[in-house]
Short mmCIF file of C-alpha atoms in Angstrom, two decimals:
data_model
loop_
_atom_site.label_atom_id
_atom_site.label_comp_id
_atom_site.label_asym_id
_atom_site.label_seq_id
_atom_site.Cartn_x
_atom_site.Cartn_y
_atom_site.Cartn_z
CA MET A 1 -21.78 61.87 1.25
CA ALA A 2 -23.21 62.32 -2.23
CA ASP A 3 -26.62 63.32 -3.53
CA GLN A 4 -29.23 60.79 -4.56
CA ALA A 5 -28.79 58.96 -7.88
CA THR A 6 -25.06 59.64 -8.09
CA ALA A 7 -23.67 56.26 -7.06
CA GLN A 8 -22.03 54.38 -9.92
CA ILE A 9 -22.42 51.01 -8.25
CA GLY A 10 -24.00 49.61 -5.09
CA VAL A 11 -23.17 46.85 -2.61
CA THR A 12 -25.84 45.20 -0.47
CA GLY A 13 -24.61 42.81 2.17
CA LEU A 14 -21.82 44.27 4.29
CA ALA A 15 -20.26 41.32 6.04
CA VAL A 16 -16.48 41.18 5.72
CA MET A 17 -16.32 40.42 1.98
CA GLY A 18 -19.03 42.92 1.00
CA ARG A 19 -17.57 45.58 3.26
CA ASN A 20 -14.09 45.16 1.81
CA LEU A 21 -15.34 45.11 -1.77
CA ALA A 22 -17.26 48.35 -1.15
CA ARG A 23 -14.12 49.93 0.31
CA ASN A 24 -12.07 48.76 -2.68
CA LEU A 25 -14.56 50.39 -5.04
CA ALA A 26 -14.55 53.66 -3.07
CA ARG A 27 -10.74 53.71 -2.83
CA ASN A 28 -10.59 53.47 -6.61
CA GLY A 29 -12.70 56.56 -7.10
CA PHE A 30 -16.17 55.10 -7.56
CA THR A 31 -19.17 56.48 -5.69
CA VAL A 32 -20.64 53.48 -3.88
CA ALA A 33 -24.13 53.04 -2.49
CA VAL A 34 -24.02 50.72 0.52
CA HIS A 35 -26.82 48.81 2.23
CA ASN A 36 -27.21 46.05 4.77
CA ARG A 37 -30.28 44.37 6.20
CA SER A 38 -28.95 45.47 9.59
CA PRO A 39 -28.47 49.27 9.22
CA GLU A 40 -25.86 49.31 11.98
CA ARG A 41 -23.32 47.66 9.65
CA THR A 42 -23.92 50.38 7.06
CA ARG A 43 -23.41 53.12 9.61
CA THR A 44 -20.27 51.45 10.98
CA LEU A 45 -18.73 51.14 7.51
CA VAL A 46 -19.23 54.83 6.77
CA ALA A 47 -18.06 55.90 10.24
CA GLU A 48 -14.88 53.84 10.12
CA HIS A 49 -13.95 54.15 6.45
CA GLY A 50 -15.86 57.14 5.08
CA ASP A 51 -12.59 58.95 4.45
CA GLU A 52 -11.50 56.29 1.90
CA GLY A 53 -13.90 57.53 -0.77
CA THR A 54 -17.50 58.45 -1.43
CA PHE A 55 -20.19 56.24 0.09
CA VAL A 56 -23.95 56.72 -0.16
CA PRO A 57 -25.45 54.89 2.83
CA ALA A 58 -29.03 53.67 2.63
CA GLU A 59 -31.12 52.07 5.35
CA SER A 60 -33.84 50.74 3.04
CA LEU A 61 -33.42 48.78 -0.17
CA ALA A 62 -35.65 51.32 -1.97
CA ASP A 63 -33.36 54.20 -0.96
CA PHE A 64 -30.35 52.12 -1.95
CA VAL A 65 -31.73 51.54 -5.45
CA ALA A 66 -32.75 55.20 -5.77
CA ALA A 67 -29.14 56.25 -5.09
CA LEU A 68 -27.84 54.46 -8.19
CA GLU A 69 -27.19 55.95 -11.62
CA ARG A 70 -28.92 54.20 -14.54
CA PRO A 71 -28.43 51.60 -15.73
CA ARG A 72 -28.14 50.57 -12.11
CA ALA A 73 -25.51 48.05 -11.03
CA VAL A 74 -26.14 46.25 -7.75
CA ILE A 75 -23.63 43.85 -6.18
CA VAL A 76 -25.23 41.27 -3.90
CA MET A 77 -22.89 39.96 -1.20
CA VAL A 78 -24.98 37.66 0.96
CA LYS A 79 -24.90 33.96 1.78
CA ALA A 80 -25.38 31.70 -1.24
CA GLY A 81 -28.65 29.85 -1.77
CA GLY A 82 -31.91 30.99 -0.20
CA PRO A 83 -30.60 34.32 1.18
CA THR A 84 -29.42 35.32 -2.32
CA ASP A 85 -32.80 34.46 -3.83
CA ALA A 86 -34.54 36.44 -1.09
CA VAL A 87 -32.51 39.59 -1.82
CA ILE A 88 -33.05 39.20 -5.57
CA ASP A 89 -36.81 38.80 -5.07
CA GLU A 90 -36.84 42.02 -3.04
CA LEU A 91 -34.68 43.88 -5.55
CA VAL A 92 -36.42 43.01 -8.81
CA PRO A 93 -39.60 45.11 -8.28
CA LEU A 94 -37.41 48.14 -7.57
CA LEU A 95 -35.35 47.88 -10.76
CA ASP A 96 -35.96 48.91 -14.36
CA ALA A 97 -35.15 47.22 -17.68
CA GLY A 98 -31.44 47.29 -18.41
CA ASP A 99 -30.39 47.32 -14.74
CA ILE A 100 -27.74 44.83 -13.59
CA VAL A 101 -27.74 42.52 -10.56
CA VAL A 102 -24.33 41.06 -9.73
CA ASP A 103 -23.93 38.05 -7.45
CA CYS A 104 -20.35 37.98 -6.14
CA GLY A 105 -20.95 35.11 -3.72
CA ASN A 106 -19.92 31.47 -4.09
CA ALA A 107 -23.12 30.44 -5.85
CA HIS A 108 -23.60 27.16 -7.66
CA PHE A 109 -23.41 27.92 -11.38
CA ALA A 110 -26.72 26.09 -11.98
CA ASP A 111 -28.43 28.57 -9.62
CA THR A 112 -26.78 31.39 -11.53
CA ARG A 113 -28.12 30.04 -14.84
CA ARG A 114 -31.60 29.82 -13.32
CA ARG A 115 -31.44 33.36 -11.94
CA GLU A 116 -30.03 34.78 -15.17
CA GLU A 117 -32.92 33.30 -17.15
CA ALA A 118 -35.51 34.52 -14.66
CA LEU A 119 -34.18 38.09 -14.54
CA ARG A 120 -33.82 38.22 -18.31
CA GLU A 121 -37.59 37.81 -18.52
CA HIS A 122 -37.85 41.06 -16.53
CA GLY A 123 -35.43 42.83 -18.89
CA LEU A 124 -32.69 42.72 -16.25
CA HIS A 125 -29.11 41.51 -16.49
CA PHE A 126 -27.94 38.96 -13.93
CA VAL A 127 -24.19 38.56 -13.63
CA GLY A 128 -22.82 35.65 -11.63
CA THR A 129 -19.29 36.71 -10.70
CA GLY A 130 -16.58 34.62 -9.12
CA VAL A 131 -14.36 36.58 -6.74
CA SER A 132 -11.21 35.01 -5.31
CA GLY A 133 -8.65 36.35 -2.90
CA GLY A 134 -10.40 36.23 0.44
CA GLU A 135 -10.88 39.24 2.66
CA GLU A 136 -7.57 40.82 1.73
CA GLY A 137 -8.14 40.31 -1.99
CA ALA A 138 -11.59 41.89 -1.83
CA LEU A 139 -10.00 45.00 -0.31
CA LEU A 140 -6.69 45.22 -2.17
CA GLY A 141 -7.46 43.59 -5.53
CA PRO A 142 -9.11 40.21 -6.14
CA SER A 143 -9.28 37.96 -9.14
CA ILE A 144 -12.69 38.62 -10.70
CA MET A 145 -14.54 36.18 -12.99
CA PRO A 146 -17.75 37.79 -14.33
CA GLY A 147 -20.28 35.86 -16.38
CA GLY A 148 -23.50 37.28 -17.78
CA SER A 149 -24.18 39.21 -20.96
CA ALA A 150 -21.61 41.10 -23.00
CA GLU A 151 -23.84 44.19 -22.65
CA SER A 152 -23.65 44.10 -18.85
CA TYR A 153 -19.86 43.81 -19.02
CA ARG A 154 -19.66 47.06 -20.95
CA LYS A 155 -20.71 48.84 -17.74
CA LEU A 156 -19.13 46.50 -15.21
CA GLY A 157 -15.86 45.86 -17.04
CA PRO A 158 -14.20 49.25 -16.48
CA ILE A 159 -15.18 49.12 -12.80
CA PHE A 160 -14.13 45.54 -12.10
CA GLU A 161 -10.93 45.81 -14.11
CA LYS A 162 -9.89 48.83 -12.06
CA ILE A 163 -10.45 47.20 -8.66
CA ALA A 164 -9.02 43.79 -9.63
CA ALA A 165 -5.47 42.66 -8.96
CA GLN A 166 -3.03 43.85 -11.62
CA VAL A 167 -0.16 41.75 -12.99
CA GLU A 168 2.30 43.49 -15.30
CA GLY A 169 -0.32 46.11 -16.06
CA THR A 170 -3.02 43.56 -16.93
CA PRO A 171 -6.12 43.31 -14.72
CA CYS A 172 -7.00 39.89 -13.31
CA CYS A 173 -10.53 40.25 -14.66
CA ARG A 174 -12.21 39.61 -17.98
CA HIS A 175 -15.62 38.61 -19.24
CA VAL A 176 -15.66 34.81 -18.89
CA GLY A 177 -18.82 33.99 -20.84
CA PRO A 178 -22.63 33.96 -20.71
CA ASP A 179 -24.96 33.12 -17.79
CA GLY A 180 -23.21 30.76 -15.32
CA ALA A 181 -19.73 30.77 -16.89
CA GLY A 182 -18.20 33.02 -14.23
CA HIS A 183 -19.37 30.96 -11.29
CA PHE A 184 -18.43 27.73 -13.10
CA VAL A 185 -14.85 28.94 -13.55
CA LYS A 186 -14.73 30.05 -9.89
CA MET A 187 -15.99 26.60 -8.86
CA VAL A 188 -13.19 24.89 -10.78
CA HIS A 189 -10.70 27.40 -9.35
CA ASN A 190 -11.75 26.24 -5.90
CA GLY A 191 -11.47 22.59 -6.92
CA ILE A 192 -7.89 23.18 -8.06
CA GLU A 193 -7.33 24.99 -4.76
CA TYR A 194 -8.46 21.86 -2.88
CA ALA A 195 -5.96 19.73 -4.82
CA ASP A 196 -3.17 22.27 -4.41
CA MET A 197 -3.59 22.45 -0.64
CA GLN A 198 -3.84 18.66 -0.26
CA LEU A 199 -0.65 18.18 -2.28
CA ILE A 200 1.15 20.77 -0.18
CA ALA A 201 -0.07 19.08 3.00
CA GLU A 202 1.11 15.69 1.73
CA ALA A 203 4.52 17.14 0.83
CA TYR A 204 4.79 18.56 4.35
CA ASP A 205 3.82 15.20 5.87
CA LEU A 206 6.34 13.32 3.74
CA LEU A 207 9.13 15.73 4.72
CA ARG A 208 8.21 15.56 8.38
CA VAL A 209 8.14 11.76 8.53
CA GLY A 210 10.97 11.10 6.10
CA LEU A 211 13.35 13.65 7.64
CA SER A 212 12.06 13.55 11.23
CA ALA A 213 11.99 17.33 10.80
CA GLU A 214 10.20 19.98 12.83
CA PRO A 215 7.69 22.36 11.18
CA ALA A 216 10.04 25.36 11.38
CA GLU A 217 12.70 23.43 9.49
CA ILE A 218 10.17 22.42 6.83
CA ALA A 219 9.06 26.06 6.59
CA GLU A 220 12.54 26.94 5.37
CA ILE A 221 12.31 24.22 2.71
CA PHE A 222 9.05 25.72 1.46
CA ARG A 223 10.59 29.19 1.45
CA GLY A 224 13.33 27.87 -0.77
CA TRP A 225 10.81 26.23 -3.09
CA ASN A 226 8.94 29.51 -3.37
CA SER A 227 11.87 31.06 -5.20
CA GLY A 228 11.59 28.56 -8.08
CA GLU A 229 8.95 27.06 -10.35
CA LEU A 230 6.73 26.28 -7.34
CA GLU A 231 6.42 29.99 -6.52
CA SER A 232 2.82 30.63 -5.52
CA PHE A 233 0.65 32.23 -2.87
CA LEU A 234 -0.11 28.88 -1.24
CA ILE A 235 3.54 27.85 -1.01
CA GLU A 236 4.35 31.26 0.47
CA ILE A 237 1.72 31.06 3.21
CA THR A 238 2.58 27.41 3.90
CA ALA A 239 6.01 28.59 5.02
CA ASP A 240 4.35 31.23 7.22
CA VAL A 241 1.99 28.75 8.86
CA LEU A 242 4.72 26.15 9.48
CA ALA A 243 7.05 28.75 11.00
CA HIS A 244 4.38 30.07 13.39
CA THR A 245 4.61 29.22 17.10
CA ASP A 246 1.52 28.94 19.27
CA ALA A 247 1.72 31.64 21.93
CA GLY A 248 -0.21 29.66 24.53
CA THR A 249 1.84 26.46 24.45
CA GLY A 250 5.10 27.38 22.77
CA ARG A 251 4.55 24.48 20.40
CA ALA A 252 4.52 24.65 16.62
CA PHE A 253 1.15 26.11 15.60
CA VAL A 254 0.44 23.26 13.15
CA ASP A 255 0.74 20.77 16.03
CA VAL A 256 -2.01 22.39 18.10
CA VAL A 257 -4.53 22.57 15.24
CA ARG A 258 -6.99 19.66 15.08
CA ASP A 259 -6.27 17.58 11.95
CA GLN A 260 -9.80 17.73 10.56
CA ALA A 261 -10.08 19.87 7.41
CA GLU A 262 -13.40 21.56 6.78
CA GLN A 263 -14.99 22.57 3.48
CA LYS A 264 -17.78 24.82 2.24
CA GLY A 265 -18.91 22.79 -0.75
CA THR A 266 -17.21 24.13 -3.86
CA GLY A 267 -14.81 21.19 -3.99
CA ARG A 268 -17.72 18.75 -3.83
CA TRP A 269 -19.52 20.67 -6.57
CA THR A 270 -16.44 20.48 -8.77
CA VAL A 271 -16.26 16.70 -8.39
CA GLN A 272 -20.00 16.21 -8.86
CA ILE A 273 -20.09 18.28 -12.04
CA ALA A 274 -16.97 16.57 -13.38
CA LEU A 275 -18.79 13.24 -13.03
CA ASP A 276 -21.74 14.68 -14.94
CA LEU A 277 -19.40 15.92 -17.68
CA GLY A 278 -17.37 12.70 -17.76
CA ILE A 279 -14.09 14.47 -16.94
CA PRO A 280 -11.60 12.57 -14.74
CA ILE A 281 -10.42 15.15 -12.21
CA THR A 282 -8.90 12.45 -10.04
CA GLY A 283 -6.46 14.65 -8.10
CA ILE A 284 -9.20 17.14 -7.17
CA ALA A 285 -11.51 14.27 -6.19
CA GLU A 286 -8.86 12.65 -3.98
CA ALA A 287 -8.21 15.97 -2.28
CA THR A 288 -11.92 16.43 -1.61
CA PHE A 289 -12.27 12.91 -0.22
CA ALA A 290 -9.13 13.38 1.89
CA ARG A 291 -10.81 16.32 3.61
CA SER A 292 -13.88 14.18 4.22
CA LEU A 293 -11.80 11.33 5.63
CA SER A 294 -9.95 13.69 7.97
CA GLY A 295 -13.26 14.58 9.58
CA HIS A 296 -14.24 10.99 10.40
CA ALA A 297 -12.44 10.97 13.75
CA ASP A 298 -14.35 7.94 15.10
CA GLN A 299 -13.39 5.75 12.15
CA ARG A 300 -9.78 6.91 12.29
CA GLU A 301 -9.57 6.12 16.00
CA ALA A 302 -11.06 2.65 15.47
CA ALA A 303 -8.65 1.92 12.61
CA ARG A 304 -5.64 2.99 14.69
CA ALA A 305 -6.74 0.68 17.48
CA ALA A 306 -7.25 -2.22 15.10
CA PHE A 307 -4.18 -1.90 12.90
CA GLY A 308 -1.61 0.27 14.65
CA ASP A 309 1.52 1.03 12.64
CA VAL A 310 1.67 -1.26 9.60
CA GLY A 311 4.33 0.60 7.61
CA GLU A 312 8.08 0.14 7.44
CA LYS A 313 10.39 2.47 9.34
CA TRP A 314 11.32 5.27 6.97
CA GLN A 315 15.01 6.08 6.84
CA VAL A 316 16.13 8.72 4.37
CA SER A 317 19.81 8.27 3.60
CA ASP A 318 20.25 11.35 1.40
CA ARG A 319 18.37 14.33 2.81
CA GLU A 320 19.06 16.70 -0.08
CA ALA A 321 18.01 14.14 -2.70
CA PHE A 322 14.81 13.33 -0.81
CA VAL A 323 13.81 16.99 -0.52
CA GLU A 324 14.39 17.39 -4.25
CA ASP A 325 12.32 14.27 -4.98
CA VAL A 326 9.40 15.67 -2.98
CA ARG A 327 9.72 19.05 -4.75
CA ARG A 328 9.63 17.43 -8.19
CA ALA A 329 6.73 15.16 -7.22
CA LEU A 330 4.81 18.15 -5.87
CA LEU A 331 5.37 20.16 -9.04
CA ALA A 332 4.32 17.27 -11.31
CA SER A 333 1.22 16.58 -9.23
CA LYS A 334 0.25 20.27 -9.23
CA ILE A 335 0.52 20.32 -13.01
CA VAL A 336 -1.88 17.37 -13.16
CA ALA A 337 -4.36 19.22 -10.91
CA TYR A 338 -4.30 22.33 -13.12
CA ALA A 339 -4.51 20.23 -16.29
CA GLN A 340 -7.58 18.44 -14.97
CA GLY A 341 -9.18 21.71 -13.92
CA PHE A 342 -8.70 23.26 -17.36
CA ASP A 343 -10.08 20.05 -18.93
CA GLN A 344 -13.22 20.55 -16.87
CA ILE A 345 -13.55 24.21 -17.85
CA ARG A 346 -13.26 23.26 -21.52
CA ALA A 347 -15.90 20.53 -21.10
CA GLY A 348 -18.28 22.89 -19.29
CA SER A 349 -17.74 25.54 -21.95
CA ARG A 350 -18.69 23.07 -24.66
CA GLU A 351 -21.64 21.65 -22.74
CA TYR A 352 -23.20 25.06 -22.08
CA ASP A 353 -21.94 26.88 -25.20
CA TRP A 354 -19.94 29.45 -23.24
CA ASP A 355 -16.87 29.77 -25.52
CA ILE A 356 -14.52 30.26 -22.55
CA ASP A 357 -10.98 31.36 -23.42
CA LEU A 358 -8.69 29.01 -21.45
CA GLY A 359 -5.65 31.24 -21.87
CA GLY A 360 -7.75 34.15 -20.68
CA THR A 361 -8.80 32.19 -17.62
CA ALA A 362 -5.15 31.62 -16.71
CA THR A 363 -4.64 35.39 -17.06
CA ILE A 364 -7.41 36.06 -14.52
CA TRP A 365 -5.75 33.72 -12.02
CA ARG A 366 -2.24 35.20 -12.21
CA GLY A 367 -2.94 37.58 -9.32
CA GLY A 368 -5.40 38.21 -6.53
CA CYS A 369 -6.70 34.66 -6.26
CA ILE A 370 -5.73 31.83 -3.91
CA ILE A 371 -4.15 29.63 -6.60
CA ARG A 372 -2.03 32.38 -8.15
CA ALA A 373 1.26 30.85 -9.16
CA ARG A 374 4.28 31.48 -11.36
CA PHE A 375 3.39 28.84 -13.92
CA LEU A 376 -0.01 30.40 -14.72
CA ASP A 377 1.90 32.54 -17.23
CA ARG A 378 3.05 29.31 -18.86
CA ILE A 379 -0.53 27.99 -18.89
CA ARG A 380 -1.74 31.18 -20.56
CA GLN A 381 1.02 30.93 -23.14
CA ALA A 382 0.29 27.23 -23.81
CA TYR A 383 -3.40 27.82 -24.55
CA ASP A 384 -2.74 31.03 -26.47
CA GLU A 385 -0.37 29.11 -28.75
CA GLN A 386 -2.63 26.07 -29.08
CA PRO A 387 -6.26 26.77 -28.06
CA GLU A 388 -7.28 23.17 -28.82
CA LEU A 389 -4.46 21.65 -26.77
CA PRO A 390 -5.74 18.14 -25.89
CA THR A 391 -4.29 18.36 -22.38
CA LEU A 392 -2.01 20.84 -20.67
CA LEU A 393 0.32 17.94 -19.88
CA VAL A 394 1.52 17.75 -23.49
CA ALA A 395 2.40 21.44 -23.86
CA PRO A 396 6.22 21.57 -24.22
CA TRP A 397 7.25 23.12 -20.89
CA PHE A 398 4.75 21.06 -18.90
CA ALA A 399 5.66 17.84 -20.71
CA ASP A 400 9.36 18.43 -20.06
CA THR A 401 8.78 19.28 -16.40
CA VAL A 402 6.61 16.23 -15.74
CA ARG A 403 8.98 13.95 -17.66
CA ASP A 404 11.90 15.20 -15.58
CA GLY A 405 9.92 14.64 -12.39
CA VAL A 406 8.64 11.12 -13.05
CA PRO A 407 11.51 9.20 -11.38
CA SER A 408 11.19 11.37 -8.24
CA TRP A 409 7.40 11.07 -8.33
CA ARG A 410 7.59 7.27 -8.41
CA ARG A 411 10.15 7.11 -5.59
CA VAL A 412 8.09 9.40 -3.35
CA VAL A 413 4.82 7.52 -3.90
CA ALA A 414 6.50 4.13 -3.45
CA ASP A 415 8.38 5.20 -0.31
CA ALA A 416 5.20 6.68 1.17
CA ALA A 417 3.29 3.45 0.50
CA ARG A 418 6.01 1.32 2.11
CA ALA A 419 6.14 3.57 5.16
CA GLY A 420 2.35 3.70 5.53
CA VAL A 421 2.21 7.47 5.03
CA PRO A 422 -0.98 8.42 3.15
CA ALA A 423 -0.32 10.41 -0.01
CA PRO A 424 -3.61 9.98 -1.91
CA ALA A 425 -3.32 13.07 -4.12
CA PHE A 426 0.30 12.32 -5.08
CA ALA A 427 -0.56 8.69 -5.85
CA SER A 428 -3.77 9.52 -7.72
CA SER A 429 -2.01 12.13 -9.84
CA LEU A 430 0.72 9.66 -10.76
CA ALA A 431 -1.86 6.98 -11.61
CA TYR A 432 -3.70 9.49 -13.83
CA PHE A 433 -0.45 10.29 -15.65
CA ASP A 434 0.29 6.59 -16.16
CA ALA A 435 -3.25 5.87 -17.38
CA LEU A 436 -3.20 8.82 -19.76
CA ARG A 437 -0.02 7.63 -21.44
CA ALA A 438 -0.76 3.88 -21.42
CA GLU A 439 -0.98 2.22 -24.82
CA ARG A 440 -3.81 -0.02 -23.65
CA LEU A 441 -5.95 0.07 -20.51
CA PRO A 442 -7.77 -2.80 -18.73
CA ALA A 443 -11.04 -1.07 -19.65
CA ALA A 444 -11.33 -3.75 -22.34
CA LEU A 445 -11.95 -6.32 -19.62
CA ILE A 446 -14.53 -4.05 -17.98
CA GLN A 447 -16.44 -3.85 -21.26
CA GLY A 448 -16.29 -7.64 -21.56
CA LEU A 449 -17.69 -8.02 -18.06
CA ARG A 450 -20.46 -5.49 -18.75
CA ASP A 451 -21.42 -7.38 -21.88
CA ASN A 452 -21.38 -10.70 -19.99
CA PHE A 453 -23.72 -9.72 -17.17
CA GLY A 454 -25.79 -7.02 -18.85
CA ALA A 455 -25.52 -7.37 -22.63
CA HIS A 456 -24.17 -3.82 -22.75
CA THR A 457 -22.22 -4.56 -25.98
CA TYR A 458 -18.66 -3.57 -26.86
CA HIS A 459 -16.62 -2.18 -29.74
CA ARG A 460 -13.83 -4.11 -31.43
CA VAL A 461 -10.38 -2.86 -32.39
CA ASP A 462 -10.50 -4.47 -35.85
CA ARG A 463 -13.85 -3.36 -37.29
CA GLU A 464 -16.57 -0.75 -36.82
CA GLY A 465 -19.88 -1.28 -35.03
CA SER A 466 -21.04 -2.56 -31.66
CA PHE A 467 -21.18 -6.24 -30.75
CA HIS A 468 -22.53 -8.68 -28.17
CA THR A 469 -21.38 -12.18 -27.31
CA LEU A 470 -24.09 -14.74 -26.47
CA TRP A 471 -22.47 -15.67 -23.15
CA SER A 472 -25.25 -17.92 -21.89
CA GLY A 473 -25.70 -19.52 -25.31
CA ASP A 474 -23.18 -20.79 -27.82
CA ARG A 475 -20.91 -17.73 -27.30
CA THR A 476 -21.15 -16.60 -30.87
CA GLU A 477 -20.86 -12.90 -31.56
CA VAL A 478 -23.74 -10.86 -32.93
CA GLU A 479 -24.04 -7.21 -33.83
CA GLY A 480 -25.23 -5.13 -30.92
#
């Protein structure tokens, strides 16, 4: 134990994530004040892990705050939404100007902006901080995405950078930008995560149907992929999950899990905000809707009864070539997902004047987080070399990789469609690529239709200005 007012940082909310984050801080040499609404959790943490470092347990919030050195830094690790507001409301009267409140939960960035503004009026710093890596990351080194003021980061930075994951001596933590920037970047991270997992699941499904392969066999394919450009945390654990056998039945674990994917909301937020910003994150949206569709068991059952099997029998003649096609299609589709995510971060940065460093964001994600992957180094390099890159897809390595994968991508999507195997994220990513590179899109017809029924006007390719055709009159054109 330590004396009062000696803790360098405090954690309130000691469920699994808060508990592990507090332990991470203590293990790295920081004196940590710990508090939970239920004092038993505080006592249990100290009893079980008190030998890992120096903890200052407190049963009341007032004692917790009193244990902190000034300027105080308080990490709030409670459920997002109302519970977070309740803790903040209780904390504020106990704090002094210059103190820092850090929300490390999965808060909506708009709530973070609101809270930051409200606490600023009290002379306090509010720092919305994205933390990725799950329970293990919180304990062993997560990816940390702090927003808030530059002044607050001067105190928090040395602490967070020490407990974060380290890649080649560089911490997976940096100041993202003002107010809600940290939680915005974490939101997009989770959106990319949705797309990544859906694409992996589709690749597994394609291999299983196309090869008539068992999960353990497909696990070995994923292990092989993890030694190349697809190397990532999610590919690694996909192999682990597919290789696992259910102890109770002796069946492949993946075959005893109900095929209804759940979600906590960050994917939906990503899609909703992208619509507000006008950014087409089609792969992330398809992945989010695919999760929703999986949960509609009644509709799926009715559709099976009505339509049965309407696809062609899938017969793969060249196993090795097919596996390579799926690998290339997966890699190209993943690049699209990351490109769309970084497009959204750039748009959010411009909308809210955050000045987010896209290369720096890729640096944060290289370790600790769920979407950590080999090619994040290439993303960092691409944006460092060309900060105003119009889309990640046109950076040299990414352009070459996608170009090389296009024939495989088309074969996989076409074969899946013929066989009746749903591959919405693969297909959507390919359609996005085709639309992005098309010389002319059918949007011209849409504008004509809008002008016809609603006089919404249109722009011409041969002269400036907006125009309207008198459709119900003599069909002459007037300026809009």
